[in-house]
PDB file of C-alpha atoms in Angstrom:
ATOM      1  CA  MET A   1       4.178  -5.629   9.382  1.00  0.00           C
ATOM      2  CA  LEU A   2       3.950  -2.925  12.001  1.00  0.00           C
ATOM      3  CA  TYR A   3       7.632  -2.762  12.175  1.00  0.00           C
ATOM      4  CA  ALA A   4       7.998  -2.323   8.465  1.00  0.00           C
ATOM      5  CA  ALA A   5       5.380   0.478   8.587  1.00  0.00           C
ATOM      6  CA  LYS A   6       7.384   2.308  11.232  1.00  0.00           C
ATOM      7  CA  CYS A   7      10.600   1.980   9.273  1.00  0.00           C
ATOM      8  CA  MET A   8       8.736   3.258   6.161  1.00  0.00           C
ATOM      9  CA  GLY A   9       7.552   6.284   8.169  1.00  0.00           C
ATOM     10  CA  LEU A  10      11.156   7.111   9.223  1.00  0.00           C
ATOM     11  CA  ILE A  11      12.369   6.762   5.567  1.00  0.00           C
ATOM     12  CA  VAL A  12       9.441   8.997   4.341  1.00  0.00           C
ATOM     13  CA  PHE A  13      10.532  11.701   6.944  1.00  0.00           C
ATOM     14  CA  LEU A  14      14.184  11.496   5.974  1.00  0.00           C
ATOM     15  CA  CYS A  15      13.359  11.644   2.260  1.00  0.00           C
ATOM     16  CA  PHE A  16      11.135  14.691   2.597  1.00  0.00           C
ATOM     17  CA  PHE A  17      13.943  16.300   4.515  1.00  0.00           C
ATOM     18  CA  LEU A  18      16.284  15.713   1.584  1.00  0.00           C
ATOM     19  CA  SER A  19      13.525  16.726  -0.851  1.00  0.00           C
ATOM     20  CA  GLY A  20      13.294  20.120   0.840  1.00  0.00           C
ATOM     21  CA  GLY A  21      17.046  20.630   0.451  1.00  0.00           C
ATOM     22  CA  SER A  22      17.101  19.725  -3.253  1.00  0.00           C
ATOM     23  CA  GLY A  23      14.129  21.967  -3.893  1.00  0.00           C
ATOM     24  CA  LEU A  24      15.758  25.051  -2.412  1.00  0.00           C
ATOM     25  CA  LEU A  25      19.049  24.057  -4.118  1.00  0.00           C
ATOM     26  CA  PHE A  26      17.192  24.258  -7.472  1.00  0.00           C
ATOM     27  CA  GLU A  27      15.601  27.640  -6.504  1.00  0.00           C
ATOM     28  CA  VAL A  28      19.009  29.171  -5.700  1.00  0.00           C
ATOM     29  CA  LEU A  29      20.544  27.581  -8.825  1.00  0.00           C
ATOM     30  CA  TRP A  30      17.781  28.646 -11.241  1.00  0.00           C
ATOM     31  CA  THR A  31      17.679  32.118  -9.687  1.00  0.00           C
ATOM     32  CA  ARG A  32      21.434  32.409 -10.388  1.00  0.00           C
ATOM     33  CA  GLU A  33      21.050  31.031 -14.088  1.00  0.00           C
ATOM     34  CA  LEU A  34      18.074  33.289 -14.930  1.00  0.00           C
ATOM     35  CA  GLY A  35      19.748  36.221 -13.301  1.00  0.00           C
ATOM     36  CA  LEU A  36      22.579  35.811 -15.870  1.00  0.00           C
ATOM     37  CA  VAL A  37      20.003  36.089 -18.645  1.00  0.00           C
ATOM     38  CA  PHE A  38      17.513  38.681 -17.359  1.00  0.00           C
ATOM     39  CA  GLY A  39      19.883  40.555 -15.143  1.00  0.00           C
ATOM     40  CA  SER A  40      20.407  40.438 -11.326  1.00  0.00           C
ATOM     41  CA  THR A  41      17.917  43.154 -10.544  1.00  0.00           C
ATOM     42  CA  THR A  42      15.456  43.079  -7.703  1.00  0.00           C
ATOM     43  CA  LEU A  43      12.605  42.688 -10.334  1.00  0.00           C
ATOM     44  CA  ALA A  44      14.404  39.702 -11.956  1.00  0.00           C
ATOM     45  CA  MET A  45      14.992  37.961  -8.576  1.00  0.00           C
ATOM     46  CA  SER A  46      11.449  38.557  -7.414  1.00  0.00           C
ATOM     47  CA  THR A  47      10.097  37.232 -10.752  1.00  0.00           C
ATOM     48  CA  VAL A  48      11.875  33.946 -10.187  1.00  0.00           C
ATOM     49  CA  LEU A  49      10.878  33.749  -6.579  1.00  0.00           C
ATOM     50  CA  SER A  50       7.210  34.374  -7.408  1.00  0.00           C
ATOM     51  CA  VAL A  51       7.146  31.835 -10.175  1.00  0.00           C
ATOM     52  CA  PHE A  52       8.755  29.370  -7.864  1.00  0.00           C
ATOM     53  CA  MET A  53       6.321  29.861  -5.068  1.00  0.00           C
ATOM     54  CA  GLY A  54       3.348  30.131  -7.509  1.00  0.00           C
ATOM     55  CA  GLY A  55       4.191  26.692  -8.826  1.00  0.00           C
ATOM     56  CA  LEU A  56       4.452  25.125  -5.337  1.00  0.00           C
ATOM     57  CA  ALA A  57       1.066  26.496  -4.573  1.00  0.00           C
ATOM     58  CA  LEU A  58      -0.325  25.302  -7.825  1.00  0.00           C
ATOM     59  CA  GLY A  59       0.989  21.753  -7.322  1.00  0.00           C
ATOM     60  CA  SER A  60      -0.295  21.596  -3.769  1.00  0.00           C
ATOM     61  CA  TYR A  61      -3.672  22.749  -4.784  1.00  0.00           C
ATOM     62  CA  LEU A  62      -3.992  20.426  -7.745  1.00  0.00           C
ATOM     63  CA  CYS A  63      -2.671  17.384  -5.993  1.00  0.00           C
ATOM     64  CA  GLY A  64      -4.775  18.114  -2.906  1.00  0.00           C
ATOM     65  CA  ARG A  65      -7.932  17.974  -4.945  1.00  0.00           C
ATOM     66  CA  MET A  66      -7.070  14.543  -6.383  1.00  0.00           C
ATOM     67  CA  VAL A  67      -4.888  12.867  -3.773  1.00  0.00           C
ATOM     68  CA  ALA A  68      -7.844  10.977  -2.194  1.00  0.00           C
ATOM     69  CA  ARG A  69      -8.262   9.051  -5.441  1.00  0.00           C
ATOM     70  CA  ILE A  70      -4.596   7.958  -5.537  1.00  0.00           C
ATOM     71  CA  SER A  71      -4.414   4.404  -4.110  1.00  0.00           C
ATOM     72  CA  ARG A  72      -0.610   4.353  -3.842  1.00  0.00           C
ATOM     73  CA  PRO A  73       0.618   7.843  -2.810  1.00  0.00           C
ATOM     74  CA  LEU A  74       4.136   6.657  -2.093  1.00  0.00           C
ATOM     75  CA  ARG A  75       4.548   5.555  -5.740  1.00  0.00           C
ATOM     76  CA  ALA A  76       3.123   8.815  -6.881  1.00  0.00           C
ATOM     77  CA  TYR A  77       5.531  10.640  -4.700  1.00  0.00           C
ATOM     78  CA  ALA A  78       8.423   8.639  -6.092  1.00  0.00           C
ATOM     79  CA  LEU A  79       7.419   9.386  -9.688  1.00  0.00           C
ATOM     80  CA  VAL A  80       7.034  13.122  -8.750  1.00  0.00           C
ATOM     81  CA  GLU A  81      10.558  13.156  -7.366  1.00  0.00           C
ATOM     82  CA  ALA A  82      11.896  11.327 -10.474  1.00  0.00           C
ATOM     83  CA  GLY A  83      10.037  13.848 -12.642  1.00  0.00           C
ATOM     84  CA  VAL A  84      11.719  16.776 -10.819  1.00  0.00           C
ATOM     85  CA  GLY A  85      15.141  15.242 -11.141  1.00  0.00           C
ATOM     86  CA  LEU A  86      14.692  14.433 -14.862  1.00  0.00           C
ATOM     87  CA  TYR A  87      13.398  17.898 -15.603  1.00  0.00           C
ATOM     88  CA  ALA A  88      16.254  19.546 -13.714  1.00  0.00           C
ATOM     89  CA  LEU A  89      18.713  17.788 -16.080  1.00  0.00           C
ATOM     90  CA  SER A  90      16.991  19.368 -19.069  1.00  0.00           C
ATOM     91  CA  VAL A  91      16.857  22.976 -17.585  1.00  0.00           C
ATOM     92  CA  PRO A  92      20.404  23.792 -18.997  1.00  0.00           C
ATOM     93  CA  LEU A  93      19.256  22.788 -22.456  1.00  0.00           C
ATOM     94  CA  TRP A  94      16.237  25.100 -22.341  1.00  0.00           C
ATOM     95  CA  LEU A  95      18.265  27.968 -20.867  1.00  0.00           C
ATOM     96  CA  GLN A  96      20.595  27.804 -23.865  1.00  0.00           C
ATOM     97  CA  HIS A  97      17.771  29.546 -25.801  1.00  0.00           C
ATOM     98  CA  TYR A  98      16.910  32.171 -23.234  1.00  0.00           C
ATOM     99  CA  PRO A  99      19.721  34.790 -24.095  1.00  0.00           C
ATOM    100  CA  ARG A 100      18.389  34.839 -27.637  1.00  0.00           C
ATOM    101  CA  LEU A 101      14.855  35.047 -26.368  1.00  0.00           C
ATOM    102  CA  ASN A 102      15.811  37.867 -24.047  1.00  0.00           C
ATOM    103  CA  ALA A 103      17.417  39.820 -26.838  1.00  0.00           C
ATOM    104  CA  LEU A 104      14.406  39.329 -29.009  1.00  0.00           C
ATOM    105  CA  LEU A 105      12.130  40.615 -26.378  1.00  0.00           C
ATOM    106  CA  TRP A 106      14.403  43.648 -25.774  1.00  0.00           C
ATOM    107  CA  GLN A 107      14.494  44.501 -29.553  1.00  0.00           C
ATOM    108  CA  SER A 108      10.694  44.139 -29.724  1.00  0.00           C
ATOM    109  CA  VAL A 109       9.427  45.965 -26.514  1.00  0.00           C
ATOM    110  CA  GLY A 110      12.607  47.468 -24.986  1.00  0.00           C
ATOM    111  CA  ASN A 111      10.980  50.883 -24.857  1.00  0.00           C
ATOM    112  CA  HIS A 112       8.147  49.558 -22.658  1.00  0.00           C
ATOM    113  CA  TYR A 113       9.840  48.179 -19.592  1.00  0.00           C
ATOM    114  CA  ALA A 114       6.529  47.051 -17.936  1.00  0.00           C
ATOM    115  CA  VAL A 115       5.626  44.998 -20.940  1.00  0.00           C
ATOM    116  CA  LEU A 116       9.190  43.684 -21.113  1.00  0.00           C
ATOM    117  CA  SER A 117       9.061  42.563 -17.423  1.00  0.00           C
ATOM    118  CA  LEU A 118       5.740  40.879 -17.985  1.00  0.00           C
ATOM    119  CA  LEU A 119       7.022  38.894 -20.879  1.00  0.00           C
ATOM    120  CA  ARG A 120      10.053  37.892 -18.888  1.00  0.00           C
ATOM    121  CA  PHE A 121       7.795  36.592 -16.142  1.00  0.00           C
ATOM    122  CA  PHE A 122       5.925  34.505 -18.610  1.00  0.00           C
ATOM    123  CA  ALA A 123       9.135  33.211 -19.951  1.00  0.00           C
ATOM    124  CA  THR A 124      10.321  32.281 -16.615  1.00  0.00           C
ATOM    125  CA  ALA A 125       7.028  30.686 -15.699  1.00  0.00           C
ATOM    126  CA  LEU A 126       7.131  28.616 -18.817  1.00  0.00           C
ATOM    127  CA  LEU A 127      10.430  27.184 -17.891  1.00  0.00           C
ATOM    128  CA  LEU A 128       9.743  26.579 -14.088  1.00  0.00           C
ATOM    129  CA  ILE A 129       6.086  25.777 -13.932  1.00  0.00           C
ATOM    130  CA  VAL A 130       6.577  22.010 -14.431  1.00  0.00           C
ATOM    131  CA  PRO A 131       9.162  21.237 -11.858  1.00  0.00           C
ATOM    132  CA  THR A 132       7.755  23.644  -9.261  1.00  0.00           C
ATOM    133  CA  THR A 133       4.163  22.205  -9.681  1.00  0.00           C
ATOM    134  CA  LEU A 134       5.628  18.669  -9.114  1.00  0.00           C
ATOM    135  CA  MET A 135       7.441  19.959  -6.047  1.00  0.00           C
ATOM    136  CA  GLY A 136       4.304  21.371  -4.621  1.00  0.00           C
ATOM    137  CA  ALA A 137       2.509  17.887  -5.064  1.00  0.00           C
ATOM    138  CA  THR A 138       4.971  16.188  -2.677  1.00  0.00           C
ATOM    139  CA  LEU A 139       3.396  17.344   0.638  1.00  0.00           C
ATOM    140  CA  PRO A 140      -0.167  16.274  -0.169  1.00  0.00           C
ATOM    141  CA  LEU A 141       1.030  12.845  -1.360  1.00  0.00           C
ATOM    142  CA  LEU A 142       3.033  12.095   1.766  1.00  0.00           C
ATOM    143  CA  SER A 143       0.378  13.603   3.987  1.00  0.00           C
ATOM    144  CA  GLN A 144      -2.139  11.197   2.359  1.00  0.00           C
ATOM    145  CA  PHE A 145       0.274   8.317   2.999  1.00  0.00           C
ATOM    146  CA  LEU A 146       0.563   9.169   6.652  1.00  0.00           C
ATOM    147  CA  SER A 147      -3.059   9.675   7.271  1.00  0.00           C
ATOM    148  CA  THR A 148      -3.872   6.299   5.877  1.00  0.00           C
ATOM    149  CA  GLN A 149      -1.318   4.468   8.222  1.00  0.00           C
ATOM    150  CA  ARG A 150      -2.548   2.775  11.302  1.00  0.00           C
ATOM    151  CA  ASN A 151      -1.966   5.160  14.138  1.00  0.00           C
ATOM    152  CA  PRO A 152      -2.975   4.489  17.749  1.00  0.00           C
ATOM    153  CA  ARG A 153      -3.123   8.104  18.537  1.00  0.00           C
ATOM    154  CA  GLY A 154      -5.996   8.764  16.050  1.00  0.00           C
ATOM    155  CA  VAL A 155      -6.481  11.929  14.009  1.00  0.00           C
ATOM    156  CA  LEU A 156      -4.343  14.086  16.338  1.00  0.00           C
ATOM    157  CA  GLY A 157      -1.361  11.862  15.827  1.00  0.00           C
ATOM    158  CA  ALA A 158      -1.835  12.002  12.087  1.00  0.00           C
ATOM    159  CA  SER A 159      -1.951  15.879  12.308  1.00  0.00           C
ATOM    160  CA  VAL A 160       1.233  15.979  14.391  1.00  0.00           C
ATOM    161  CA  GLN A 161       3.034  13.753  12.042  1.00  0.00           C
ATOM    162  CA  ILE A 162       2.057  15.872   9.016  1.00  0.00           C
ATOM    163  CA  GLY A 163       3.199  18.967  10.946  1.00  0.00           C
ATOM    164  CA  ALA A 164       6.576  17.255  11.722  1.00  0.00           C
ATOM    165  CA  LEU A 165       6.768  16.420   7.961  1.00  0.00           C
ATOM    166  CA  PHE A 166       6.441  20.029   6.893  1.00  0.00           C
ATOM    167  CA  ALA A 167       8.848  21.122   9.623  1.00  0.00           C
ATOM    168  CA  LEU A 168      11.570  18.629   8.414  1.00  0.00           C
ATOM    169  CA  ASN A 169      10.959  19.731   4.798  1.00  0.00           C
ATOM    170  CA  THR A 170      11.606  23.338   5.899  1.00  0.00           C
ATOM    171  CA  ALA A 171      14.594  22.439   7.791  1.00  0.00           C
ATOM    172  CA  GLY A 172      15.934  20.610   4.705  1.00  0.00           C
ATOM    173  CA  ALA A 173      15.137  23.705   2.574  1.00  0.00           C
ATOM    174  CA  VAL A 174      17.323  25.876   4.981  1.00  0.00           C
ATOM    175  CA  LEU A 175      20.207  23.407   4.607  1.00  0.00           C
ATOM    176  CA  GLY A 176      19.856  23.289   0.858  1.00  0.00           C
ATOM    177  CA  THR A 177      19.934  27.045   0.580  1.00  0.00           C
ATOM    178  CA  PHE A 178      23.097  27.248   2.650  1.00  0.00           C
ATOM    179  CA  LEU A 179      24.900  24.407   0.926  1.00  0.00           C
ATOM    180  CA  SER A 180      23.955  25.510  -2.533  1.00  0.00           C
ATOM    181  CA  GLY A 181      24.741  29.191  -2.011  1.00  0.00           C
ATOM    182  CA  PHE A 182      27.950  28.781   0.076  1.00  0.00           C
ATOM    183  CA  GLU A 183      29.399  25.510  -0.726  1.00  0.00           C
ATOM    184  CA  LEU A 184      28.260  23.694  -3.941  1.00  0.00           C
ATOM    185  CA  LEU A 185      28.047  26.547  -6.371  1.00  0.00           C
ATOM    186  CA  PRO A 186      31.443  28.248  -5.412  1.00  0.00           C
ATOM    187  CA  ARG A 187      33.143  24.814  -5.222  1.00  0.00           C
ATOM    188  CA  LEU A 188      31.474  22.873  -8.015  1.00  0.00           C
ATOM    189  CA  GLY A 189      29.923  25.347 -10.322  1.00  0.00           C
ATOM    190  CA  VAL A 190      26.495  25.519 -11.990  1.00  0.00           C
ATOM    191  CA  SER A 191      26.417  22.189 -13.905  1.00  0.00           C
ATOM    192  CA  ALA A 192      27.837  19.996 -11.152  1.00  0.00           C
ATOM    193  CA  THR A 193      25.437  21.438  -8.610  1.00  0.00           C
ATOM    194  CA  ASN A 194      22.566  20.825 -10.989  1.00  0.00           C
ATOM    195  CA  TYR A 195      23.709  17.221 -11.245  1.00  0.00           C
ATOM    196  CA  VAL A 196      23.894  16.948  -7.448  1.00  0.00           C
ATOM    197  CA  GLY A 197      20.349  18.104  -7.032  1.00  0.00           C
ATOM    198  CA  ALA A 198      19.044  15.874  -9.824  1.00  0.00           C
ATOM    199  CA  ALA A 199      20.876  12.830  -8.292  1.00  0.00           C
ATOM    200  CA  VAL A 200      19.191  13.524  -4.978  1.00  0.00           C
ATOM    201  CA  ASN A 201      15.749  13.567  -6.433  1.00  0.00           C
ATOM    202  CA  LEU A 202      16.362  10.449  -8.571  1.00  0.00           C
ATOM    203  CA  SER A 203      17.900   8.542  -5.526  1.00  0.00           C
ATOM    204  CA  LEU A 204      14.896   9.484  -3.487  1.00  0.00           C
ATOM    205  CA  ALA A 205      12.544   8.075  -6.130  1.00  0.00           C
ATOM    206  CA  VAL A 206      14.489   4.800  -6.249  1.00  0.00           C
ATOM    207  CA  ILE A 207      14.539   4.436  -2.412  1.00  0.00           C
ATOM    208  CA  ILE A 208      10.860   5.146  -2.050  1.00  0.00           C
ATOM    209  CA  LEU A 209       9.871   2.633  -4.897  1.00  0.00           C
ATOM    210  CA  LEU A 210      11.947  -0.038  -3.362  1.00  0.00           C
ATOM    211  CA  CYS A 211      10.698   0.488   0.159  1.00  0.00           C
ATOM    212  CA  GLU A 212       7.081   0.705  -0.903  1.00  0.00           C
ATOM    213  CA  ARG A 213       7.480  -2.581  -2.783  1.00  0.00           C
ATOM    214  CA  ARG A 214       8.829  -4.207   0.372  1.00  0.00           C
ATOM    215  CA  LEU A 215       5.993  -2.679   2.378  1.00  0.00           C
ATOM    216  CA  LEU A 216       3.291  -3.958   0.151  1.00  0.00           C
ATOM    217  CA  ALA A 217       4.818  -7.435  -0.337  1.00  0.00           C
ATOM    218  CA  PRO A 218       2.849 -10.226   1.164  1.00  0.00           C
ATOM    219  CA  PRO A 219       4.292 -11.844   4.270  1.00  0.00           C
ATOM    220  CA  ALA A 220       6.475 -14.879   3.540  1.00  0.00           C
ATOM    221  CA  GLU A 221       4.657 -18.180   4.154  1.00  0.00           C
ATOM    222  CA  LEU A 222       6.235 -20.245   6.996  1.00  0.00           C
ATOM    223  CA  PRO A 223       7.243 -23.784   5.912  1.00  0.00           C
ATOM    224  CA  LEU A 224       4.889 -26.466   7.007  1.00  0.00           C
ATOM    225  CA  THR A 225       6.191 -29.046   9.481  1.00  0.00           C
ATOM    226  CA  ALA A 226       5.726 -32.718   8.996  1.00  0.00           C
ATOM    227  CA  GLY A 227       2.907 -32.772  11.608  1.00  0.00           C
ATOM    228  CA  ALA A 228       1.193 -29.719  10.223  1.00  0.00           C
ATOM    229  CA  ALA A 229       1.412 -31.167   6.732  1.00  0.00           C
ATOM    230  CA  SER A 230      -0.239 -34.414   7.838  1.00  0.00           C
ATOM    231  CA  GLU A 231      -3.085 -32.534   9.420  1.00  0.00           C
ATOM    232  CA  LEU A 232      -3.943 -30.938   6.140  1.00  0.00           C
ATOM    233  CA  TRP A 233      -4.704 -34.286   4.767  1.00  0.00           C
ATOM    234  CA  ILE A 234      -7.097 -35.264   7.616  1.00  0.00           C
TER     235      ILE A 234
END
């Protein structure tokens, strides 16, 4: 059981590394796509970035308040990753309506640039608030899982593990930014890059669900020998 828990811990760290990579892949991708709609200005890019970071903060805050009441944080984490992946697949469908929305906003308040920028901000937030909030919930869920595992080093050990978890997620984010900006988008294009990111999230969800089921499975009962069986009848 202890060996299974250690393996599960390693899998959790690896999955959170890949989760950080997919999260920043989506940030680069969605910034590129929304830039094509609202323009590649500093204001447009900062709007996407602020909405993205705001969603992460919101998800971390909301999940942090309720995570103690979640009995199976790994299962919740897997569902969150699946939610991010499925929503990412729907983003291109929503973005099809944004050029028309942008034209409508420009025709309505084009003479008031501050109002136009604010409405674009809300349009961006409406699109990205769901996946970014789910992304923000991942760290509290995995931190809850690590803090509830048996750890001979006590509270300090759990704190070190959570710090390492965040560091790996950040390293994965750096890798995801590099790969999406310099490799995937130039070579595969927007649609295929979106599929890659969604596939990563969905794969992480499946892996975590399978591993959690194995971790929670009761130990297999050893077969009774003839002598032990006879003793049960005495």
